[in-house]
Amino acid sequence: MTSWVIAANDNEVKEGKIKPVGIGDKQIILIRKDGELFALDNRCPHMNCPLQGGILQDYSIKCPCHSWTFDIRTGAYVASDKIRINVYETQVKDGKISVLT
């Protein structure tokens, strides 16, 4: 069953920045790009490296460990769309960011 879970205050996620959050047993990163919010798993599937230390460029995040790069909109690995990280729907309500988990 999926449900909306509050992840952070809206003012905590700055434009072009990565904010790691824990939601239950999930580790997620929140990213604001061009005013839009994105939520993704905070682990690269290659070697389980945390993406929170990654580099954002346009709509991509590059893993800090081995430079695997993922589209933050779809979670797809840019070299093969067969490899993905989970992405989550977000909403902002009353100054709070919620993630559908």
mmCIF file with all atom_site columns, C-alpha atoms in Angstrom:
data_model
loop_
_atom_site.group_PDB
_atom_site.id
_atom_site.type_symbol
_atom_site.label_atom_id
_atom_site.label_alt_id
_atom_site.label_comp_id
_atom_site.label_asym_id
_atom_site.label_entity_id
_atom_site.label_seq_id
_atom_site.pdbx_PDB_ins_code
_atom_site.Cartn_x
_atom_site.Cartn_y
_atom_site.Cartn_z
_atom_site.occupancy
_atom_site.B_iso_or_equiv
_atom_site.pdbx_formal_charge
_atom_site.auth_seq_id
_atom_site.auth_comp_id
_atom_site.auth_asym_id
_atom_site.auth_atom_id
_atom_site.pdbx_PDB_model_num
ATOM 1   C CA . MET A 1 1   ? 0.000  0.000  0.000   1.00 0.00 ? 1   MET A CA 1
ATOM 2   C CA . THR A 1 2   ? 1.329  3.433  -0.878  1.00 0.00 ? 2   THR A CA 1
ATOM 3   C CA . SER A 1 3   ? 0.815  6.569  1.166   1.00 0.00 ? 3   SER A CA 1
ATOM 4   C CA . TRP A 1 4   ? 2.006  10.176 1.343   1.00 0.00 ? 4   TRP A CA 1
ATOM 5   C CA . VAL A 1 5   ? 4.700  10.698 3.970   1.00 0.00 ? 5   VAL A CA 1
ATOM 6   C CA . ILE A 1 6   ? 6.083  14.095 4.995   1.00 0.00 ? 6   ILE A CA 1
ATOM 7   C CA . ALA A 1 7   ? 9.786  14.148 4.127   1.00 0.00 ? 7   ALA A CA 1
ATOM 8   C CA . ALA A 1 8   ? 10.939 17.735 4.758   1.00 0.00 ? 8   ALA A CA 1
ATOM 9   C CA . ASN A 1 9   ? 9.941  21.359 5.024   1.00 0.00 ? 9   ASN A CA 1
ATOM 10  C CA . ASP A 1 10  ? 9.652  22.970 1.614   1.00 0.00 ? 10  ASP A CA 1
ATOM 11  C CA . ASN A 1 11  ? 12.228 25.655 2.497   1.00 0.00 ? 11  ASN A CA 1
ATOM 12  C CA . GLU A 1 12  ? 14.850 22.974 3.311   1.00 0.00 ? 12  GLU A CA 1
ATOM 13  C CA . VAL A 1 13  ? 15.279 21.898 -0.313  1.00 0.00 ? 13  VAL A CA 1
ATOM 14  C CA . LYS A 1 14  ? 17.165 24.602 -2.177  1.00 0.00 ? 14  LYS A CA 1
ATOM 15  C CA . GLU A 1 15  ? 17.310 24.995 -5.949  1.00 0.00 ? 15  GLU A CA 1
ATOM 16  C CA . GLY A 1 16  ? 20.008 22.781 -7.481  1.00 0.00 ? 16  GLY A CA 1
ATOM 17  C CA . LYS A 1 17  ? 20.810 21.062 -4.169  1.00 0.00 ? 17  LYS A CA 1
ATOM 18  C CA . ILE A 1 18  ? 20.500 17.496 -2.884  1.00 0.00 ? 18  ILE A CA 1
ATOM 19  C CA . LYS A 1 19  ? 18.812 16.857 0.477   1.00 0.00 ? 19  LYS A CA 1
ATOM 20  C CA . PRO A 1 20  ? 18.984 13.331 1.934   1.00 0.00 ? 20  PRO A CA 1
ATOM 21  C CA . VAL A 1 21  ? 16.016 12.217 4.047   1.00 0.00 ? 21  VAL A CA 1
ATOM 22  C CA . GLY A 1 22  ? 14.948 9.017  5.742   1.00 0.00 ? 22  GLY A CA 1
ATOM 23  C CA . ILE A 1 23  ? 11.375 7.829  5.303   1.00 0.00 ? 23  ILE A CA 1
ATOM 24  C CA . GLY A 1 24  ? 10.783 4.678  7.311   1.00 0.00 ? 24  GLY A CA 1
ATOM 25  C CA . ASP A 1 25  ? 13.416 2.225  6.117   1.00 0.00 ? 25  ASP A CA 1
ATOM 26  C CA . LYS A 1 26  ? 13.974 4.109  2.832   1.00 0.00 ? 26  LYS A CA 1
ATOM 27  C CA . GLN A 1 27  ? 16.853 6.501  2.238   1.00 0.00 ? 27  GLN A CA 1
ATOM 28  C CA . ILE A 1 28  ? 15.773 9.080  -0.338  1.00 0.00 ? 28  ILE A CA 1
ATOM 29  C CA . ILE A 1 29  ? 17.237 12.235 -1.846  1.00 0.00 ? 29  ILE A CA 1
ATOM 30  C CA . LEU A 1 30  ? 15.137 15.283 -2.618  1.00 0.00 ? 30  LEU A CA 1
ATOM 31  C CA . ILE A 1 31  ? 16.268 17.569 -5.430  1.00 0.00 ? 31  ILE A CA 1
ATOM 32  C CA . ARG A 1 32  ? 14.786 20.861 -6.603  1.00 0.00 ? 32  ARG A CA 1
ATOM 33  C CA . LYS A 1 33  ? 15.531 21.596 -10.273 1.00 0.00 ? 33  LYS A CA 1
ATOM 34  C CA . ASP A 1 34  ? 13.956 24.562 -12.084 1.00 0.00 ? 34  ASP A CA 1
ATOM 35  C CA . GLY A 1 35  ? 11.438 24.813 -9.238  1.00 0.00 ? 35  GLY A CA 1
ATOM 36  C CA . GLU A 1 36  ? 10.296 21.192 -9.600  1.00 0.00 ? 36  GLU A CA 1
ATOM 37  C CA . LEU A 1 37  ? 10.840 18.616 -6.857  1.00 0.00 ? 37  LEU A CA 1
ATOM 38  C CA . PHE A 1 38  ? 12.259 15.159 -7.475  1.00 0.00 ? 38  PHE A CA 1
ATOM 39  C CA . ALA A 1 39  ? 12.622 12.249 -5.042  1.00 0.00 ? 39  ALA A CA 1
ATOM 40  C CA . LEU A 1 40  ? 14.879 9.260  -5.737  1.00 0.00 ? 40  LEU A CA 1
ATOM 41  C CA . ASP A 1 41  ? 16.479 6.391  -3.868  1.00 0.00 ? 41  ASP A CA 1
ATOM 42  C CA . ASN A 1 42  ? 19.746 7.469  -2.248  1.00 0.00 ? 42  ASN A CA 1
ATOM 43  C CA . ARG A 1 43  ? 21.674 4.403  -3.460  1.00 0.00 ? 43  ARG A CA 1
ATOM 44  C CA . CYS A 1 44  ? 23.391 3.676  -6.736  1.00 0.00 ? 44  CYS A CA 1
ATOM 45  C CA . PRO A 1 45  ? 22.571 0.106  -7.856  1.00 0.00 ? 45  PRO A CA 1
ATOM 46  C CA . HIS A 1 46  ? 26.173 -0.431 -8.984  1.00 0.00 ? 46  HIS A CA 1
ATOM 47  C CA . MET A 1 47  ? 27.863 -0.705 -5.575  1.00 0.00 ? 47  MET A CA 1
ATOM 48  C CA . ASN A 1 48  ? 25.236 0.729  -3.220  1.00 0.00 ? 48  ASN A CA 1
ATOM 49  C CA . CYS A 1 49  ? 27.031 4.066  -3.002  1.00 0.00 ? 49  CYS A CA 1
ATOM 50  C CA . PRO A 1 50  ? 24.961 6.968  -1.564  1.00 0.00 ? 50  PRO A CA 1
ATOM 51  C CA . LEU A 1 51  ? 23.951 9.436  -4.263  1.00 0.00 ? 51  LEU A CA 1
ATOM 52  C CA . GLN A 1 52  ? 23.685 12.348 -1.811  1.00 0.00 ? 52  GLN A CA 1
ATOM 53  C CA . GLY A 1 53  ? 27.323 13.225 -2.529  1.00 0.00 ? 53  GLY A CA 1
ATOM 54  C CA . GLY A 1 54  ? 26.741 13.132 -6.274  1.00 0.00 ? 54  GLY A CA 1
ATOM 55  C CA . ILE A 1 55  ? 27.062 15.906 -8.823  1.00 0.00 ? 55  ILE A CA 1
ATOM 56  C CA . LEU A 1 56  ? 23.947 17.448 -10.357 1.00 0.00 ? 56  LEU A CA 1
ATOM 57  C CA . GLN A 1 57  ? 24.138 18.574 -13.954 1.00 0.00 ? 57  GLN A CA 1
ATOM 58  C CA . ASP A 1 58  ? 20.949 19.555 -15.758 1.00 0.00 ? 58  ASP A CA 1
ATOM 59  C CA . TYR A 1 59  ? 18.509 16.699 -15.018 1.00 0.00 ? 59  TYR A CA 1
ATOM 60  C CA . SER A 1 60  ? 21.215 14.150 -14.181 1.00 0.00 ? 60  SER A CA 1
ATOM 61  C CA . ILE A 1 61  ? 22.939 13.048 -11.024 1.00 0.00 ? 61  ILE A CA 1
ATOM 62  C CA . LYS A 1 62  ? 26.377 11.445 -11.212 1.00 0.00 ? 62  LYS A CA 1
ATOM 63  C CA . CYS A 1 63  ? 27.260 8.900  -8.514  1.00 0.00 ? 63  CYS A CA 1
ATOM 64  C CA . PRO A 1 64  ? 30.283 10.091 -6.496  1.00 0.00 ? 64  PRO A CA 1
ATOM 65  C CA . CYS A 1 65  ? 31.821 6.598  -6.354  1.00 0.00 ? 65  CYS A CA 1
ATOM 66  C CA . HIS A 1 66  ? 32.016 5.396  -9.956  1.00 0.00 ? 66  HIS A CA 1
ATOM 67  C CA . SER A 1 67  ? 30.379 8.160  -12.046 1.00 0.00 ? 67  SER A CA 1
ATOM 68  C CA . TRP A 1 68  ? 27.250 6.223  -12.982 1.00 0.00 ? 68  TRP A CA 1
ATOM 69  C CA . THR A 1 69  ? 24.773 8.879  -14.122 1.00 0.00 ? 69  THR A CA 1
ATOM 70  C CA . PHE A 1 70  ? 20.981 8.795  -13.687 1.00 0.00 ? 70  PHE A CA 1
ATOM 71  C CA . ASP A 1 71  ? 18.145 10.948 -15.007 1.00 0.00 ? 71  ASP A CA 1
ATOM 72  C CA . ILE A 1 72  ? 16.471 12.468 -11.927 1.00 0.00 ? 72  ILE A CA 1
ATOM 73  C CA . ARG A 1 73  ? 13.100 12.560 -13.728 1.00 0.00 ? 73  ARG A CA 1
ATOM 74  C CA . THR A 1 74  ? 12.922 8.829  -14.555 1.00 0.00 ? 74  THR A CA 1
ATOM 75  C CA . GLY A 1 75  ? 15.641 7.156  -12.474 1.00 0.00 ? 75  GLY A CA 1
ATOM 76  C CA . ALA A 1 76  ? 17.098 5.628  -15.667 1.00 0.00 ? 76  ALA A CA 1
ATOM 77  C CA . TYR A 1 77  ? 20.830 5.012  -15.926 1.00 0.00 ? 77  TYR A CA 1
ATOM 78  C CA . VAL A 1 78  ? 21.920 7.101  -18.923 1.00 0.00 ? 78  VAL A CA 1
ATOM 79  C CA . ALA A 1 79  ? 23.990 4.274  -20.458 1.00 0.00 ? 79  ALA A CA 1
ATOM 80  C CA . SER A 1 80  ? 21.128 1.719  -20.278 1.00 0.00 ? 80  SER A CA 1
ATOM 81  C CA . ASP A 1 81  ? 17.502 2.387  -19.469 1.00 0.00 ? 81  ASP A CA 1
ATOM 82  C CA . LYS A 1 82  ? 17.239 -1.222 -18.257 1.00 0.00 ? 82  LYS A CA 1
ATOM 83  C CA . ILE A 1 83  ? 19.006 -0.102 -15.046 1.00 0.00 ? 83  ILE A CA 1
ATOM 84  C CA . ARG A 1 84  ? 17.034 2.278  -12.830 1.00 0.00 ? 84  ARG A CA 1
ATOM 85  C CA . ILE A 1 85  ? 16.743 3.709  -9.384  1.00 0.00 ? 85  ILE A CA 1
ATOM 86  C CA . ASN A 1 86  ? 13.321 4.243  -7.854  1.00 0.00 ? 86  ASN A CA 1
ATOM 87  C CA . VAL A 1 87  ? 11.721 7.648  -8.248  1.00 0.00 ? 87  VAL A CA 1
ATOM 88  C CA . TYR A 1 88  ? 8.849  8.838  -6.081  1.00 0.00 ? 88  TYR A CA 1
ATOM 89  C CA . GLU A 1 89  ? 6.017  11.271 -6.663  1.00 0.00 ? 89  GLU A CA 1
ATOM 90  C CA . THR A 1 90  ? 6.193  14.450 -4.569  1.00 0.00 ? 90  THR A CA 1
ATOM 91  C CA . GLN A 1 91  ? 3.753  17.118 -3.461  1.00 0.00 ? 91  GLN A CA 1
ATOM 92  C CA . VAL A 1 92  ? 4.013  20.324 -1.453  1.00 0.00 ? 92  VAL A CA 1
ATOM 93  C CA . LYS A 1 93  ? 1.200  21.202 0.925   1.00 0.00 ? 93  LYS A CA 1
ATOM 94  C CA . ASP A 1 94  ? 1.193  23.688 3.793   1.00 0.00 ? 94  ASP A CA 1
ATOM 95  C CA . GLY A 1 95  ? 4.966  24.208 3.449   1.00 0.00 ? 95  GLY A CA 1
ATOM 96  C CA . LYS A 1 96  ? 5.731  20.479 3.746   1.00 0.00 ? 96  LYS A CA 1
ATOM 97  C CA . ILE A 1 97  ? 7.152  18.155 1.077   1.00 0.00 ? 97  ILE A CA 1
ATOM 98  C CA . SER A 1 98  ? 5.484  14.765 0.997   1.00 0.00 ? 98  SER A CA 1
ATOM 99  C CA . VAL A 1 99  ? 6.655  11.703 -0.907  1.00 0.00 ? 99  VAL A CA 1
ATOM 100 C CA . LEU A 1 100 ? 4.417  8.889  -2.125  1.00 0.00 ? 100 LEU A CA 1
ATOM 101 C CA . THR A 1 101 ? 6.038  5.696  -0.837  1.00 0.00 ? 101 THR A CA 1
#
